[in-house]
Short mmCIF file of C-alpha atoms and ligand atoms in Angstrom, two decimals:
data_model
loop_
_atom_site.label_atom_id
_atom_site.label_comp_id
_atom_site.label_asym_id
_atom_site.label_seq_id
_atom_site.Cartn_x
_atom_site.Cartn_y
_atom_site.Cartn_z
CA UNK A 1 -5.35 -3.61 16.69
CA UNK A 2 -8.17 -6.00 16.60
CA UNK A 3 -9.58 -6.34 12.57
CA UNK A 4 -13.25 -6.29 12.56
CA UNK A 5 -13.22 -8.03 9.27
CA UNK A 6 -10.68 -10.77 10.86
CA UNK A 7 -11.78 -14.08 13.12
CA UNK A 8 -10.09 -14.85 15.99
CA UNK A 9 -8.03 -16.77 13.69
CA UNK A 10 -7.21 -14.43 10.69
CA UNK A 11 -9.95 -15.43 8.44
CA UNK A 12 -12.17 -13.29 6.51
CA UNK A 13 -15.31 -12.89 8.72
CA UNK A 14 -16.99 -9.53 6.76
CA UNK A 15 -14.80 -7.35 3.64
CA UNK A 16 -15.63 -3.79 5.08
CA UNK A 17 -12.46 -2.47 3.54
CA UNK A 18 -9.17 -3.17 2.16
CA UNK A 19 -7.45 -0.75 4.18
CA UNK A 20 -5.73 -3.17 7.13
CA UNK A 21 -6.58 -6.28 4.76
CA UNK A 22 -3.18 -8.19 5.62
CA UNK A 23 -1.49 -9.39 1.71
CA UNK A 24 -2.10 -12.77 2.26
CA UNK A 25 -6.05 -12.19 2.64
CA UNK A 26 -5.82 -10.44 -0.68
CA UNK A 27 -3.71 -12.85 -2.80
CA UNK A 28 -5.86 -15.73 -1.26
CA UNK A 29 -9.21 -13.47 -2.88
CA UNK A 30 -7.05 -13.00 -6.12
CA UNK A 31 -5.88 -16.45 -6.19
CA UNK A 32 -9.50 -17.86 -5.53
CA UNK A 33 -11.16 -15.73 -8.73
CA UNK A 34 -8.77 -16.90 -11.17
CA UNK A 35 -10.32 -20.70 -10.14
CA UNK A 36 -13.57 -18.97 -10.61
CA UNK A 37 -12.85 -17.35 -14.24
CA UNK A 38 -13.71 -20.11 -16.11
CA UNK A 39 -17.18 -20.75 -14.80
CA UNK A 40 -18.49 -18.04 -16.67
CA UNK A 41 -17.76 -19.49 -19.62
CA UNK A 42 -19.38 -22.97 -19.30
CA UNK A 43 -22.79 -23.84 -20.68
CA UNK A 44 -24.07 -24.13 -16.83
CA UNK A 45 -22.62 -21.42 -15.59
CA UNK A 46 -23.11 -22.69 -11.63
CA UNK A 47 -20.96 -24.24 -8.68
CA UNK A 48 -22.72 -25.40 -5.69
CA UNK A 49 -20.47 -23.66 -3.40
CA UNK A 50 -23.24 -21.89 -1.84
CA UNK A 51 -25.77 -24.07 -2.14
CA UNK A 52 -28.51 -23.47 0.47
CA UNK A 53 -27.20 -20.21 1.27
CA UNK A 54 -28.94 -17.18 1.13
CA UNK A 55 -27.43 -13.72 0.16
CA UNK A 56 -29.21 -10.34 0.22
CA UNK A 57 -28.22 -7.52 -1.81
CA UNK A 58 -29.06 -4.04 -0.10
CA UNK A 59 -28.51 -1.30 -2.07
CA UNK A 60 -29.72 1.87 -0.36
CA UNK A 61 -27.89 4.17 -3.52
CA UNK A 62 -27.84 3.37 -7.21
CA UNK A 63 -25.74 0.54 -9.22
CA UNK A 64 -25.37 -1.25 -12.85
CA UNK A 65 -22.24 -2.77 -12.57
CA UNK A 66 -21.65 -3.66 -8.56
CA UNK A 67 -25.42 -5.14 -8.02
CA UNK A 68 -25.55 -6.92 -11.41
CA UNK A 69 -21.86 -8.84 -10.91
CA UNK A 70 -23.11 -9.71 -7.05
CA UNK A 71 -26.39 -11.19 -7.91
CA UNK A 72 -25.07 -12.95 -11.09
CA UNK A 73 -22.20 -14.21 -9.09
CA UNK A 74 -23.91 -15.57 -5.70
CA UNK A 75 -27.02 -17.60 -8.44
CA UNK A 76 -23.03 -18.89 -10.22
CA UNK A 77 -22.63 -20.13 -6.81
CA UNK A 78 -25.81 -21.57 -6.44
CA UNK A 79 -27.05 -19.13 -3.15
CA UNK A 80 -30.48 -18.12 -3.18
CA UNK A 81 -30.30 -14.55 -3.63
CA UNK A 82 -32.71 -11.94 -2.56
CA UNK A 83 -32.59 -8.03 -4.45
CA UNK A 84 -34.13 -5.76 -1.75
CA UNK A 85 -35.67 -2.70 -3.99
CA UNK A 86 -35.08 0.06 -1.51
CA UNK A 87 -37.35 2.33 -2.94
CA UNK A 88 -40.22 -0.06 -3.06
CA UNK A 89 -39.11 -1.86 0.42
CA UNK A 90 -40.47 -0.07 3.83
CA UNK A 91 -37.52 1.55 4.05
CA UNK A 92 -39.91 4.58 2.92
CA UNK A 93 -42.36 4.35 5.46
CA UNK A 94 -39.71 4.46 8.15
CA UNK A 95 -38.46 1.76 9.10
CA UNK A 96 -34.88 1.81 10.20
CA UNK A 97 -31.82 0.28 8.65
CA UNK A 98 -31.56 -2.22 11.44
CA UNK A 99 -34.94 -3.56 11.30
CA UNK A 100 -34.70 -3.91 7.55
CA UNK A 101 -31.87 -6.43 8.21
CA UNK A 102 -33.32 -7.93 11.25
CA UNK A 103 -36.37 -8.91 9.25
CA UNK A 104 -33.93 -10.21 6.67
CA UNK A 105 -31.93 -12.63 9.79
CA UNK A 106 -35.25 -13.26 10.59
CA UNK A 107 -35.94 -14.98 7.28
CA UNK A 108 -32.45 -16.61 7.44
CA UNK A 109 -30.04 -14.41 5.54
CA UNK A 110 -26.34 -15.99 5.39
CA UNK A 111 -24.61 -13.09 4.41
CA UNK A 112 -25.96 -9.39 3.35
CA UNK A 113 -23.87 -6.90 0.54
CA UNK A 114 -24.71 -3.21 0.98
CA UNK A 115 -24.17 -0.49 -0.68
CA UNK A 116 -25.13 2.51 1.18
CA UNK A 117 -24.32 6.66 0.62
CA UNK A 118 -23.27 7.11 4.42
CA UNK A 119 -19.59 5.90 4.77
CA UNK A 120 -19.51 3.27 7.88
CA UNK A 121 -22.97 1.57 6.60
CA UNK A 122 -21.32 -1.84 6.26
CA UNK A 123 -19.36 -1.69 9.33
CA UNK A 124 -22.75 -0.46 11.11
CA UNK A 125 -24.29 -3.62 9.87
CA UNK A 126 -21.38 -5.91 10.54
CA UNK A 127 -21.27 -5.09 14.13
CA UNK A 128 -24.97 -5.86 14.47
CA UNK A 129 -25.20 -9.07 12.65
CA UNK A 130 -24.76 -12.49 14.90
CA UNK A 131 -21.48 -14.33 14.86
CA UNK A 132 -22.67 -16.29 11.86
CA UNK A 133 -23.66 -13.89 9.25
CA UNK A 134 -21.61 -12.03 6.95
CA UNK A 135 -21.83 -8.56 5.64
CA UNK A 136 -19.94 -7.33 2.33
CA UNK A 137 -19.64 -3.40 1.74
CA UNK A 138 -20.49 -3.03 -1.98
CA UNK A 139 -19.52 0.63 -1.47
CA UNK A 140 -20.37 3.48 1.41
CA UNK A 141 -20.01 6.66 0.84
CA UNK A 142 -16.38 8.36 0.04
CA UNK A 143 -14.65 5.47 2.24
CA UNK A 144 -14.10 2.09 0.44
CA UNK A 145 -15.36 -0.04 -2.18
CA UNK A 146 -13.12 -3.18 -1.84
CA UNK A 147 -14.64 -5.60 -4.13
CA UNK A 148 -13.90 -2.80 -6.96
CA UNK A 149 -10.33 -2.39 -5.74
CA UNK A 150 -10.13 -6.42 -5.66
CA UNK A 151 -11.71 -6.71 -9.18
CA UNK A 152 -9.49 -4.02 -10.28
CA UNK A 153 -6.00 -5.47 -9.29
CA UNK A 154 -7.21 -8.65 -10.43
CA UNK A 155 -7.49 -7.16 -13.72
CA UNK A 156 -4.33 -5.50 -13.80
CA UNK A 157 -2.45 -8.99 -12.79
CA UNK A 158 -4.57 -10.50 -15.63
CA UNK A 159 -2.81 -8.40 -17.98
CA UNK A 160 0.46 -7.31 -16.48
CA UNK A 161 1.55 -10.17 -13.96
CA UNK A 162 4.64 -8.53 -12.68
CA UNK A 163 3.07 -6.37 -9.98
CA UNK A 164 6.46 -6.12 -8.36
CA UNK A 165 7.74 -3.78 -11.38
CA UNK A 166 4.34 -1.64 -12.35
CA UNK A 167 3.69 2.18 -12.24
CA UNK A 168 0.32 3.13 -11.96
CA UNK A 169 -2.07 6.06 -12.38
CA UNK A 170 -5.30 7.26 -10.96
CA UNK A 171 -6.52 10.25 -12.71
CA UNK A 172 -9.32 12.48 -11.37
CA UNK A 173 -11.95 13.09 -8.71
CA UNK A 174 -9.97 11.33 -6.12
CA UNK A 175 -10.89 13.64 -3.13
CA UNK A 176 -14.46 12.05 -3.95
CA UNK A 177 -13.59 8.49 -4.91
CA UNK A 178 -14.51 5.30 -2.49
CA UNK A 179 -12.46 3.72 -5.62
CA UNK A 180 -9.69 4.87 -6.00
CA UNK A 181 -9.09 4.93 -2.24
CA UNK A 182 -9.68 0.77 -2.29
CA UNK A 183 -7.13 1.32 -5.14
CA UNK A 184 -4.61 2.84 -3.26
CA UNK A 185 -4.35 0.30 -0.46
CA UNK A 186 -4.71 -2.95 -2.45
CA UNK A 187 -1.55 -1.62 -5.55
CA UNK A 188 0.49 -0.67 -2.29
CA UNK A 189 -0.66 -4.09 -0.19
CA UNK A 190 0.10 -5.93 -3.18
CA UNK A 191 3.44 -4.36 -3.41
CA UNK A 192 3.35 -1.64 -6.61
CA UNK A 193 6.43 0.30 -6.39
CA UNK A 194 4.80 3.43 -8.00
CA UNK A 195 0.87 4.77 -7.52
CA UNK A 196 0.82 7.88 -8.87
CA UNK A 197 -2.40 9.92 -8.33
CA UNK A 198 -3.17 13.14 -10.70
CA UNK A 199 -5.81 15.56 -10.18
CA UNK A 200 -5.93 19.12 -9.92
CA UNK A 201 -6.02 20.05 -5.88
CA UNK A 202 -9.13 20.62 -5.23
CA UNK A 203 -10.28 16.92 -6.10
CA UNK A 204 -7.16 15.35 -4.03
CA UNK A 205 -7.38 14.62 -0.24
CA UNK A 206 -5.36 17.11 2.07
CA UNK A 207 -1.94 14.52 2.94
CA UNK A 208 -2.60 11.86 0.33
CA UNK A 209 0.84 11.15 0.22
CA UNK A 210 1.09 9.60 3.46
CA UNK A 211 -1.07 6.84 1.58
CA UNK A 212 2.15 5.99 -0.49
CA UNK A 213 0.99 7.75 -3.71
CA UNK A 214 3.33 10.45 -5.90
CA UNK A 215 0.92 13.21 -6.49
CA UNK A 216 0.73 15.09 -9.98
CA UNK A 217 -1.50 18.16 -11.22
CA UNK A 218 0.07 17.95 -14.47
CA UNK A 219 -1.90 14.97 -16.22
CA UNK A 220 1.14 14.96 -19.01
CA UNK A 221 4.06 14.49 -16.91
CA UNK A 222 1.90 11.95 -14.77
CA UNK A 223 1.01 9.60 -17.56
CA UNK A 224 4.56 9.90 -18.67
CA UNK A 225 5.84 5.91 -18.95
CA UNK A 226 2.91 4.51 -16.87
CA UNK A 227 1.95 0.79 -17.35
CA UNK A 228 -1.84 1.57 -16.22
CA UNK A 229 -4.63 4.59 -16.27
CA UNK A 230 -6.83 4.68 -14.29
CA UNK A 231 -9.56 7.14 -15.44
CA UNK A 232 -12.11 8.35 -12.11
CA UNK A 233 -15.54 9.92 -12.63
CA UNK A 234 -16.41 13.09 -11.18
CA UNK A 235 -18.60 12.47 -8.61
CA UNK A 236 -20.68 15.38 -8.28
CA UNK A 237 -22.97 13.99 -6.37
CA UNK A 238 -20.37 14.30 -3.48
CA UNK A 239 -19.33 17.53 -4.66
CA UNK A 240 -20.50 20.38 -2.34
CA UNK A 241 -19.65 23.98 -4.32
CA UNK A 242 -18.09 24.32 -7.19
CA UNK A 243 -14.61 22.60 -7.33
CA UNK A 244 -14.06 23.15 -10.95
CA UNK A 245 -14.52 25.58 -13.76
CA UNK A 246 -16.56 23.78 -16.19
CA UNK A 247 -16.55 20.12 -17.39
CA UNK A 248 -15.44 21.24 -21.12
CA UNK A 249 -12.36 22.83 -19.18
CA UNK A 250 -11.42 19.74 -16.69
CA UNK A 251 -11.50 17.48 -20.04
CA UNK A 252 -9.23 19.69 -21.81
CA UNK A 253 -6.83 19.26 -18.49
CA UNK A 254 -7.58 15.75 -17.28
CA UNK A 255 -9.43 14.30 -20.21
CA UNK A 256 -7.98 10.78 -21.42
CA UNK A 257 -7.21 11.32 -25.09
CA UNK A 258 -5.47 9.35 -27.54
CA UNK A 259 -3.13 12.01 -27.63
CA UNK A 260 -2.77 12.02 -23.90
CA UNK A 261 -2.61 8.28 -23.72
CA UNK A 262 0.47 8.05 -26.51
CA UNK A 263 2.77 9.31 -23.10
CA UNK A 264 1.85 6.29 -21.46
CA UNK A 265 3.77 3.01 -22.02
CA UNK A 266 2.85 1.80 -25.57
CA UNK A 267 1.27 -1.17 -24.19
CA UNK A 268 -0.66 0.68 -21.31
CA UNK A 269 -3.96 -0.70 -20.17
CA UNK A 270 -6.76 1.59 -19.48
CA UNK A 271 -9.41 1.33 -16.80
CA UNK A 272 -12.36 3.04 -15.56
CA UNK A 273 -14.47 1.79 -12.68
CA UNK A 274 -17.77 2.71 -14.40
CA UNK A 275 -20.19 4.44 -14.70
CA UNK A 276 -18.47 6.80 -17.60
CA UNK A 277 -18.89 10.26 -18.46
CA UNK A 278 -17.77 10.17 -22.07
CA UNK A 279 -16.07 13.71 -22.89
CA UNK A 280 -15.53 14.83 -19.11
CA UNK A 281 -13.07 12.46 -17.91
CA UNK A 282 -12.50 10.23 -20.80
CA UNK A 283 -12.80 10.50 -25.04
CA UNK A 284 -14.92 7.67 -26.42
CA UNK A 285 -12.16 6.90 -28.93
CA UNK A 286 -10.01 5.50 -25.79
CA UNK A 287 -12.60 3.99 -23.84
CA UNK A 288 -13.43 2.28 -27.24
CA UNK A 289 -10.07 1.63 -28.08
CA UNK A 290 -7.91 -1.39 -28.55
CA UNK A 291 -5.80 -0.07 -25.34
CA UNK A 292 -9.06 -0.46 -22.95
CA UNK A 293 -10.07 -2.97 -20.18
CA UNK A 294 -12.86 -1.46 -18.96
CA UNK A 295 -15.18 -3.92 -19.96
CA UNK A 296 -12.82 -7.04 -18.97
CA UNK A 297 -13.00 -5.29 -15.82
CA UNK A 298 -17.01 -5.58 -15.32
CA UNK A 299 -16.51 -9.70 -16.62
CA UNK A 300 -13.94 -10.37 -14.01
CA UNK A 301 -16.32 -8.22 -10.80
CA UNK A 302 -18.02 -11.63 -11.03
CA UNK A 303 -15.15 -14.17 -10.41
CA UNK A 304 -14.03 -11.78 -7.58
CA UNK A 305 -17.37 -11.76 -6.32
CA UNK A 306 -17.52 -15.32 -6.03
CA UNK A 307 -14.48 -15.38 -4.60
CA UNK A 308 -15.12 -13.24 -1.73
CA UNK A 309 -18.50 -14.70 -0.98
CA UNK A 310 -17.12 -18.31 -0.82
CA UNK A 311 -14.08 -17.54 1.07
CA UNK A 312 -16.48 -15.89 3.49
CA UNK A 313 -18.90 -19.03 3.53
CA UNK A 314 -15.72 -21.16 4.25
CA UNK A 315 -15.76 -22.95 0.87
CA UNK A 316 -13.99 -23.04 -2.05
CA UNK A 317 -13.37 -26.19 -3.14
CA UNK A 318 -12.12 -26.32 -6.86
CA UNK A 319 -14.79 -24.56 -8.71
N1 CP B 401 -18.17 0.63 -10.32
C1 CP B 401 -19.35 0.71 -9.72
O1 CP B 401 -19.46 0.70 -8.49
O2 CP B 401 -20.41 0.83 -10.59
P1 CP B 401 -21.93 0.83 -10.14
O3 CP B 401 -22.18 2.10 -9.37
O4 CP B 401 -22.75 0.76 -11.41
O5 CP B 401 -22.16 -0.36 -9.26
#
């Protein structure tokens, strides 16, 4: 079936999704941040891989982490990078999505990231764009947010290299959860013999199993021996009716305690996508704790970012 986010040649032309991402695309993304890593860390924190370039960042719904990491990393790569402020732009008096980025071609945009509340936003934009521009989905809707799936199996390979032999769990809202769906696809893409998701049923998708995941509703005997938890918030802003009791009652269930945590492997990792709710899906004292990535996480969005951006700009030459 013909990729939309594939050249004629196999390349990555847009990242719309990592669902249908081939492994080689994925590992060449992974491969390229860890070159990237180290940039960060310099007193000029630049490469002129993108020199000349302009990106735009369109973020019809709200972001820290994903806006932040994209704009820092596309000034590391030395792109000119324009912030739209949807709320402030003319997006308010009317105009239309597509004349927004029309205007933005028009003032010679290389490549646009959007994040946008309707799932399909970034493919919409993708299949406007001319030949030469690129679009990035920064996250639409419930469907896919593949640089956070990218950044988060780069982070898991950071600190447990042996994806071949890893079990994993994703713990919470994943009915509602653009995440943990880019999850899913890039652990089993990358080859992770066990995904285990573990929710109570009403925040799981009806047949998630045929996505290659072992489903739990018991968070105890689905933490049991897992190398890496992934905490998800709940996303009530995607939430129609009431799919839970109370918030003090789906901590005491799926809450990530210490207590809950000490099932886990001894050296588990523990991740959260951000942003938190501290006492609804996870205790501060493990978020805090010596066991957490979470912040590692945000630090390594940027490498990946860079790494996506210049693999779509065809270059990434040694950083
Ligand atoms: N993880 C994530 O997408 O966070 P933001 O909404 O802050 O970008």
């Amino acid at each position: 079936m013909n990729n939309p986010q594939l050249d004629r040649n196999g390349q990555l032309k847009h990242l719309l999704s990592i669902e249908g991402l081939p492994r080689a695309i994925l590992n060449q993304i992974l491969d390229t941040a860890e070159s990237f890593t180290g940039v960060s860390e310099r007193e000029v924190k630049k490469v002129p891989l993108l020199r000349g370039k302009t990106v735009c960042n369109i973020f019809f719904e709200n972001s820290t982490r994903t806006r932040t990491t994209f704009e820092l990393a596309a000034k590391r790569l030395s792109a000119d990078v324009v912030s739209l402020n949807v709320g402030t732009s003319s997006q308010s008096k009317g105009e239309t999505i597509l004349d927004t980025v029309d205007n933005l071609i028009a003032m010679h945009a290389d490549m646009f990231v959007i994040r946008h509340a309707q799932s399909g936003a970034a493919h919409f934009i993708a299949q406007h764009v001319p030949a030469d521009i690129h679009v990035i989905n920064a996250g639409d809707g419930r469907h896919s947010h593949p640089t956070q799936g990218l950044l988060d199996v780069f982070t898991i390979r950071r600190y447990k290299p042996d994806m071949h032999n890893l079990r994993v769990a994703i713990v919470g809202d994943v009915l509602h959860s653009r995440v943990a769906r880019s999850e899913i696809h890039a652990l089993t893409t990358l080859g992770v013999p066990e995904v285990r998701v573990i929710a109570p049923k009403t925040l799981l998708p009806t047949d998630v199993e045929k996505l290659g995941v072992q489903v739990y509703h018991d968070m105890r005997a689905g933490l049991k021996d897992v190398d890496v938890v992934m905490m998800l918030r709940l996303q009530n802003e995607r939430m129609s009716g009431a799919l839970l009791p109370s918030s003090q009652e789906y901590f005491k269930c799926y809450g990530l305690t210490q207590d809950k945590l000490a099932l886990a492997r001894p050296d588990a990792i523990v991740m959260h996508p951000g942003p938190m709710n501290r006492g609804v899906e996870i205790d501060s004292a493990v978020a805090d704790g010596n066991q957490s990535v979470i912040l590692p996480q945000v630090t390594y969005g940027i490498a990946v970012r860079m790494a996506v951006m210049s693999i779509l700009a065809g270059n990434t030459e040694a950083a």
